[in-house]
Amino acid sequence: QVQLVESGGGLVQAGGSLRLSCVASGGTFSPYIMGWFRLAPGKDREFVAAIMWSGGNTYYEDFVTGRFTISRDIAKNTVYLQMNSLKPEDTGIYYCGSNSGDYYWARYEYDYWGQGTQVTVSS
């Protein structure tokens, strides 16, 4: 059974930066895609960014393009989300997920999820 553990969240002022990490362990970890989603107050869990585990192609939701960067370290079974120029509307719980399907933006394609890490951006 694959386990995902996120870390790196916290409280930051608007304009600041955070780097989230997600480490995978257990089972046979061989995802097709790794993604980050977030759950903001009053909203559904939404797609933020994804990376093809093998090829490294990256995908972003429009509201983070140019501010967030997703990357991975295959040797460490770790995916990162570098978040710059943070805004109060980026506040939420950030989850990483492992996807063996074809659609990086679709929550239902993700097989495993971490417990989430809280990101709070103050104005």
PDB file of N, CA and C in Angstrom, residues 21-89:
ATOM      1  N   SER A  21       6.474  19.475  -0.011  1.00  0.00           N
ATOM      2  CA  SER A  21       7.064  18.204  -0.403  1.00  0.00           C
ATOM      3  C   SER A  21       6.057  17.092  -0.177  1.00  0.00           C
ATOM      4  N   CYS A  22       6.167  16.061  -0.976  1.00  0.00           N
ATOM      5  CA  CYS A  22       5.307  14.890  -0.824  1.00  0.00           C
ATOM      6  C   CYS A  22       6.188  13.672  -1.054  1.00  0.00           C
ATOM      7  N   VAL A  23       6.345  12.874   0.001  1.00  0.00           N
ATOM      8  CA  VAL A  23       7.196  11.689  -0.074  1.00  0.00           C
ATOM      9  C   VAL A  23       6.327  10.437  -0.111  1.00  0.00           C
ATOM     10  N   ALA A  24       6.647   9.549  -1.040  1.00  0.00           N
ATOM     11  CA  ALA A  24       5.920   8.290  -1.176  1.00  0.00           C
ATOM     12  C   ALA A  24       6.724   7.153  -0.570  1.00  0.00           C
ATOM     13  N   SER A  25       6.015   6.235   0.077  1.00  0.00           N
ATOM     14  CA  SER A  25       6.661   5.063   0.658  1.00  0.00           C
ATOM     15  C   SER A  25       5.701   3.893   0.645  1.00  0.00           C
ATOM     16  N   GLY A  26       6.259   2.684   0.830  1.00  0.00           N
ATOM     17  CA  GLY A  26       5.415   1.497   0.908  1.00  0.00           C
ATOM     18  C   GLY A  26       4.962   1.013  -0.443  1.00  0.00           C
ATOM     19  N   GLY A  27       4.674  -0.240  -0.548  1.00  0.00           N
ATOM     20  CA  GLY A  27       4.140  -0.802  -1.774  1.00  0.00           C
ATOM     21  C   GLY A  27       5.093  -0.650  -2.942  1.00  0.00           C
ATOM     22  N   THR A  28       4.546  -0.738  -4.121  1.00  0.00           N
ATOM     23  CA  THR A  28       5.306  -0.544  -5.346  1.00  0.00           C
ATOM     24  C   THR A  28       4.896   0.806  -5.911  1.00  0.00           C
ATOM     25  N   PHE A  29       5.766   1.773  -5.728  1.00  0.00           N
ATOM     26  CA  PHE A  29       5.437   3.130  -6.142  1.00  0.00           C
ATOM     27  C   PHE A  29       5.857   3.315  -7.589  1.00  0.00           C
ATOM     28  N   SER A  30       4.888   3.363  -8.473  1.00  0.00           N
ATOM     29  CA  SER A  30       5.167   3.534  -9.890  1.00  0.00           C
ATOM     30  C   SER A  30       4.027   4.300 -10.539  1.00  0.00           C
ATOM     31  N   PRO A  31       3.890   5.550 -10.169  1.00  0.00           N
ATOM     32  CA  PRO A  31       2.767   6.312 -10.709  1.00  0.00           C
ATOM     33  C   PRO A  31       2.991   6.713 -12.161  1.00  0.00           C
ATOM     34  N   TYR A  32       1.944   7.058 -12.816  1.00  0.00           N
ATOM     35  CA  TYR A  32       2.023   7.641 -14.156  1.00  0.00           C
ATOM     36  C   TYR A  32       2.118   9.164 -14.028  1.00  0.00           C
ATOM     37  N   ILE A  33       1.346   9.679 -13.078  1.00  0.00           N
ATOM     38  CA  ILE A  33       1.274  11.108 -12.846  1.00  0.00           C
ATOM     39  C   ILE A  33       1.263  11.350 -11.337  1.00  0.00           C
ATOM     40  N   MET A  34       1.917  12.431 -10.901  1.00  0.00           N
ATOM     41  CA  MET A  34       1.773  12.915  -9.536  1.00  0.00           C
ATOM     42  C   MET A  34       1.172  14.316  -9.605  1.00  0.00           C
ATOM     43  N   GLY A  35       0.231  14.571  -8.732  1.00  0.00           N
ATOM     44  CA  GLY A  35      -0.435  15.864  -8.785  1.00  0.00           C
ATOM     45  C   GLY A  35      -0.619  16.503  -7.428  1.00  0.00           C
ATOM     46  N   TRP A  36      -0.844  17.807  -7.450  1.00  0.00           N
ATOM     47  CA  TRP A  36      -1.203  18.569  -6.270  1.00  0.00           C
ATOM     48  C   TRP A  36      -2.598  19.146  -6.470  1.00  0.00           C
ATOM     49  N   PHE A  37      -3.409  19.003  -5.451  1.00  0.00           N
ATOM     50  CA  PHE A  37      -4.730  19.599  -5.408  1.00  0.00           C
ATOM     51  C   PHE A  37      -4.824  20.432  -4.136  1.00  0.00           C
ATOM     52  N   ARG A  38      -5.830  21.293  -4.082  1.00  0.00           N
ATOM     53  CA  ARG A  38      -6.030  22.041  -2.845  1.00  0.00           C
ATOM     54  C   ARG A  38      -7.515  22.130  -2.526  1.00  0.00           C
ATOM     55  N   LEU A  39      -7.776  22.242  -1.222  1.00  0.00           N
ATOM     56  CA  LEU A  39      -9.130  22.388  -0.721  1.00  0.00           C
ATOM     57  C   LEU A  39      -9.206  23.719   0.009  1.00  0.00           C
ATOM     58  N   ALA A  40      -9.901  24.662  -0.601  1.00  0.00           N
ATOM     59  CA  ALA A  40     -10.064  25.980  -0.004  1.00  0.00           C
ATOM     60  C   ALA A  40     -11.415  26.058   0.697  1.00  0.00           C
ATOM     61  N   PRO A  41     -11.535  26.919   1.679  1.00  0.00           N
ATOM     62  CA  PRO A  41     -12.809  27.045   2.401  1.00  0.00           C
ATOM     63  C   PRO A  41     -13.963  27.337   1.442  1.00  0.00           C
ATOM     64  N   GLY A  42     -15.012  26.539   1.560  1.00  0.00           N
ATOM     65  CA  GLY A  42     -16.194  26.749   0.740  1.00  0.00           C
ATOM     66  C   GLY A  42     -16.096  26.250  -0.684  1.00  0.00           C
ATOM     67  N   LYS A  43     -15.002  25.573  -1.005  1.00  0.00           N
ATOM     68  CA  LYS A  43     -14.826  25.076  -2.368  1.00  0.00           C
ATOM     69  C   LYS A  43     -14.561  23.577  -2.370  1.00  0.00           C
ATOM     70  N   ASP A  44     -14.720  22.967  -3.552  1.00  0.00           N
ATOM     71  CA  ASP A  44     -14.343  21.576  -3.724  1.00  0.00           C
ATOM     72  C   ASP A  44     -12.829  21.483  -3.894  1.00  0.00           C
ATOM     73  N   ARG A  45     -12.317  20.279  -3.696  1.00  0.00           N
ATOM     74  CA  ARG A  45     -10.893  20.065  -3.937  1.00  0.00           C
ATOM     75  C   ARG A  45     -10.615  20.326  -5.411  1.00  0.00           C
ATOM     76  N   GLU A  46      -9.630  21.185  -5.708  1.00  0.00           N
ATOM     77  CA  GLU A  46      -9.371  21.588  -7.084  1.00  0.00           C
ATOM     78  C   GLU A  46      -7.938  21.280  -7.500  1.00  0.00           C
ATOM     79  N   PHE A  47      -7.788  21.038  -8.775  1.00  0.00           N
ATOM     80  CA  PHE A  47      -6.477  20.737  -9.354  1.00  0.00           C
ATOM     81  C   PHE A  47      -5.581  21.968  -9.306  1.00  0.00           C
ATOM     82  N   VAL A  48      -4.302  21.746  -8.969  1.00  0.00           N
ATOM     83  CA  VAL A  48      -3.325  22.827  -8.944  1.00  0.00           C
ATOM     84  C   VAL A  48      -2.231  22.591  -9.984  1.00  0.00           C
ATOM     85  N   ALA A  49      -1.571  21.434  -9.903  1.00  0.00           N
ATOM     86  CA  ALA A  49      -0.458  21.146 -10.807  1.00  0.00           C
ATOM     87  C   ALA A  49      -0.225  19.640 -10.846  1.00  0.00           C
ATOM     88  N   ALA A  50       0.405  19.178 -11.929  1.00  0.00           N
ATOM     89  CA  ALA A  50       0.722  17.763 -12.073  1.00  0.00           C
ATOM     90  C   ALA A  50       2.004  17.605 -12.874  1.00  0.00           C
ATOM     91  N   ILE A  51       2.634  16.452 -12.674  1.00  0.00           N
ATOM     92  CA  ILE A  51       3.860  16.148 -13.397  1.00  0.00           C
ATOM     93  C   ILE A  51       3.845  14.682 -13.805  1.00  0.00           C
ATOM     94  N   MET A  52       4.250  14.420 -15.036  1.00  0.00           N
ATOM     95  CA  MET A  52       4.399  13.058 -15.507  1.00  0.00           C
ATOM     96  C   MET A  52       5.640  12.476 -14.837  1.00  0.00           C
ATOM     97  N   TRP A  53       5.451  11.373 -14.127  1.00  0.00           N
ATOM     98  CA  TRP A  53       6.530  10.870 -13.286  1.00  0.00           C
ATOM     99  C   TRP A  53       7.757  10.476 -14.104  1.00  0.00           C
ATOM    100  N   SER A  54       7.524   9.865 -15.259  1.00  0.00           N
ATOM    101  CA  SER A  54       8.637   9.396 -16.069  1.00  0.00           C
ATOM    102  C   SER A  54       9.229  10.509 -16.933  1.00  0.00           C
ATOM    103  N   GLY A  55       8.389  11.164 -17.720  1.00  0.00           N
ATOM    104  CA  GLY A  55       8.880  12.144 -18.686  1.00  0.00           C
ATOM    105  C   GLY A  55       9.116  13.528 -18.133  1.00  0.00           C
ATOM    106  N   GLY A  56       8.451  13.862 -17.030  1.00  0.00           N
ATOM    107  CA  GLY A  56       8.646  15.170 -16.422  1.00  0.00           C
ATOM    108  C   GLY A  56       7.802  16.283 -16.981  1.00  0.00           C
ATOM    109  N   ASN A  57       6.921  16.006 -17.939  1.00  0.00           N
ATOM    110  CA  ASN A  57       6.029  17.057 -18.432  1.00  0.00           C
ATOM    111  C   ASN A  57       5.181  17.595 -17.278  1.00  0.00           C
ATOM    112  N   THR A  58       4.952  18.894 -17.296  1.00  0.00           N
ATOM    113  CA  THR A  58       4.212  19.532 -16.204  1.00  0.00           C
ATOM    114  C   THR A  58       2.950  20.218 -16.719  1.00  0.00           C
ATOM    115  N   TYR A  59       1.971  20.319 -15.834  1.00  0.00           N
ATOM    116  CA  TYR A  59       0.687  20.919 -16.155  1.00  0.00           C
ATOM    117  C   TYR A  59       0.243  21.759 -14.961  1.00  0.00           C
ATOM    118  N   TYR A  60      -0.368  22.904 -15.263  1.00  0.00           N
ATOM    119  CA  TYR A  60      -0.772  23.821 -14.204  1.00  0.00           C
ATOM    120  C   TYR A  60      -2.176  24.346 -14.454  1.00  0.00           C
ATOM    121  N   GLU A  61      -2.875  24.597 -13.352  1.00  0.00           N
ATOM    122  CA  GLU A  61      -4.135  25.320 -13.469  1.00  0.00           C
ATOM    123  C   GLU A  61      -3.789  26.783 -13.735  1.00  0.00           C
ATOM    124  N   ASP A  62      -4.685  27.467 -14.423  1.00  0.00           N
ATOM    125  CA  ASP A  62      -4.391  28.842 -14.846  1.00  0.00           C
ATOM    126  C   ASP A  62      -4.041  29.760 -13.679  1.00  0.00           C
ATOM    127  N   PHE A  63      -4.691  29.559 -12.547  1.00  0.00           N
ATOM    128  CA  PHE A  63      -4.517  30.519 -11.455  1.00  0.00           C
ATOM    129  C   PHE A  63      -3.153  30.404 -10.766  1.00  0.00           C
ATOM    130  N   VAL A  64      -2.350  29.386 -11.115  1.00  0.00           N
ATOM    131  CA  VAL A  64      -1.014  29.276 -10.527  1.00  0.00           C
ATOM    132  C   VAL A  64       0.096  29.377 -11.561  1.00  0.00           C
ATOM    133  N   THR A  65      -0.268  29.418 -12.816  1.00  0.00           N
ATOM    134  CA  THR A  65       0.744  29.475 -13.865  1.00  0.00           C
ATOM    135  C   THR A  65       1.633  30.698 -13.696  1.00  0.00           C
ATOM    136  N   GLY A  66       2.933  30.465 -13.700  1.00  0.00           N
ATOM    137  CA  GLY A  66       3.892  31.545 -13.532  1.00  0.00           C
ATOM    138  C   GLY A  66       4.277  31.797 -12.086  1.00  0.00           C
ATOM    139  N   ARG A  67       3.529  31.216 -11.158  1.00  0.00           N
ATOM    140  CA  ARG A  67       3.823  31.411  -9.729  1.00  0.00           C
ATOM    141  C   ARG A  67       4.274  30.117  -9.055  1.00  0.00           C
ATOM    142  N   PHE A  68       3.699  29.001  -9.445  1.00  0.00           N
ATOM    143  CA  PHE A  68       3.999  27.709  -8.835  1.00  0.00           C
ATOM    144  C   PHE A  68       4.813  26.861  -9.806  1.00  0.00           C
ATOM    145  N   THR A  69       5.674  26.023  -9.255  1.00  0.00           N
ATOM    146  CA  THR A  69       6.445  25.092 -10.064  1.00  0.00           C
ATOM    147  C   THR A  69       6.414  23.716  -9.413  1.00  0.00           C
ATOM    148  N   ILE A  70       6.013  22.718 -10.191  1.00  0.00           N
ATOM    149  CA  ILE A  70       6.017  21.341  -9.706  1.00  0.00           C
ATOM    150  C   ILE A  70       7.264  20.649 -10.238  1.00  0.00           C
ATOM    151  N   SER A  71       7.868  19.818  -9.403  1.00  0.00           N
ATOM    152  CA  SER A  71       9.051  19.059  -9.814  1.00  0.00           C
ATOM    153  C   SER A  71       9.065  17.747  -9.052  1.00  0.00           C
ATOM    154  N   ARG A  72       9.950  16.846  -9.463  1.00  0.00           N
ATOM    155  CA  ARG A  72      10.037  15.571  -8.759  1.00  0.00           C
ATOM    156  C   ARG A  72      11.464  15.088  -8.713  1.00  0.00           C
ATOM    157  N   ASP A  73      11.738  14.276  -7.696  1.00  0.00           N
ATOM    158  CA  ASP A  73      13.027  13.604  -7.541  1.00  0.00           C
ATOM    159  C   ASP A  73      12.712  12.114  -7.502  1.00  0.00           C
ATOM    160  N   ILE A  74      12.938  11.449  -8.630  1.00  0.00           N
ATOM    161  CA  ILE A  74      12.560  10.042  -8.748  1.00  0.00           C
ATOM    162  C   ILE A  74      13.312   9.183  -7.742  1.00  0.00           C
ATOM    163  N   ALA A  75      14.581   9.465  -7.534  1.00  0.00           N
ATOM    164  CA  ALA A  75      15.392   8.671  -6.609  1.00  0.00           C
ATOM    165  C   ALA A  75      14.869   8.747  -5.182  1.00  0.00           C
ATOM    166  N   LYS A  76      14.236   9.861  -4.850  1.00  0.00           N
ATOM    167  CA  LYS A  76      13.718  10.058  -3.488  1.00  0.00           C
ATOM    168  C   LYS A  76      12.214   9.820  -3.398  1.00  0.00           C
ATOM    169  N   ASN A  77      11.595   9.423  -4.508  1.00  0.00           N
ATOM    170  CA  ASN A  77      10.130   9.218  -4.524  1.00  0.00           C
ATOM    171  C   ASN A  77       9.407  10.445  -3.975  1.00  0.00           C
ATOM    172  N   THR A  78       9.845  11.608  -4.391  1.00  0.00           N
ATOM    173  CA  THR A  78       9.333  12.853  -3.832  1.00  0.00           C
ATOM    174  C   THR A  78       8.902  13.809  -4.938  1.00  0.00           C
ATOM    175  N   VAL A  79       7.781  14.454  -4.713  1.00  0.00           N
ATOM    176  CA  VAL A  79       7.309  15.504  -5.608  1.00  0.00           C
ATOM    177  C   VAL A  79       7.235  16.799  -4.802  1.00  0.00           C
ATOM    178  N   TYR A  80       7.559  17.894  -5.456  1.00  0.00           N
ATOM    179  CA  TYR A  80       7.615  19.194  -4.800  1.00  0.00           C
ATOM    180  C   TYR A  80       6.649  20.175  -5.460  1.00  0.00           C
ATOM    181  N   LEU A  81       6.250  21.166  -4.689  1.00  0.00           N
ATOM    182  CA  LEU A  81       5.494  22.279  -5.243  1.00  0.00           C
ATOM    183  C   LEU A  81       6.093  23.562  -4.682  1.00  0.00           C
ATOM    184  N   GLN A  82       6.830  24.260  -5.525  1.00  0.00           N
ATOM    185  CA  GLN A  82       7.384  25.552  -5.140  1.00  0.00           C
ATOM    186  C   GLN A  82       6.343  26.613  -5.414  1.00  0.00           C
ATOM    187  N   MET A  83       5.950  27.334  -4.386  1.00  0.00           N
ATOM    188  CA  MET A  83       4.888  28.326  -4.501  1.00  0.00           C
ATOM    189  C   MET A  83       5.468  29.705  -4.213  1.00  0.00           C
ATOM    190  N   ASN A  84       5.459  30.559  -5.202  1.00  0.00           N
ATOM    191  CA  ASN A  84       5.953  31.931  -5.079  1.00  0.00           C
ATOM    192  C   ASN A  84       4.813  32.917  -5.279  1.00  0.00           C
ATOM    193  N   SER A  85       5.050  34.157  -4.875  1.00  0.00           N
ATOM    194  CA  SER A  85       4.053  35.225  -5.040  1.00  0.00           C
ATOM    195  C   SER A  85       2.688  34.785  -4.520  1.00  0.00           C
ATOM    196  N   LEU A  86       2.685  34.229  -3.348  1.00  0.00           N
ATOM    197  CA  LEU A  86       1.450  33.681  -2.780  1.00  0.00           C
ATOM    198  C   LEU A  86       0.433  34.775  -2.517  1.00  0.00           C
ATOM    199  N   LYS A  87      -0.826  34.409  -2.690  1.00  0.00           N
ATOM    200  CA  LYS A  87      -1.958  35.312  -2.500  1.00  0.00           C
ATOM    201  C   LYS A  87      -2.869  34.743  -1.415  1.00  0.00           C
ATOM    202  N   PRO A  88      -3.642  35.589  -0.762  1.00  0.00           N
ATOM    203  CA  PRO A  88      -4.574  35.074   0.249  1.00  0.00           C
ATOM    204  C   PRO A  88      -5.510  34.001  -0.298  1.00  0.00           C
ATOM    205  N   GLU A  89      -5.885  34.101  -1.572  1.00  0.00           N
ATOM    206  CA  GLU A  89      -6.781  33.100  -2.145  1.00  0.00           C
ATOM    207  C   GLU A  89      -6.100  31.755  -2.393  1.00  0.00           C
TER     208      GLU A  89
END
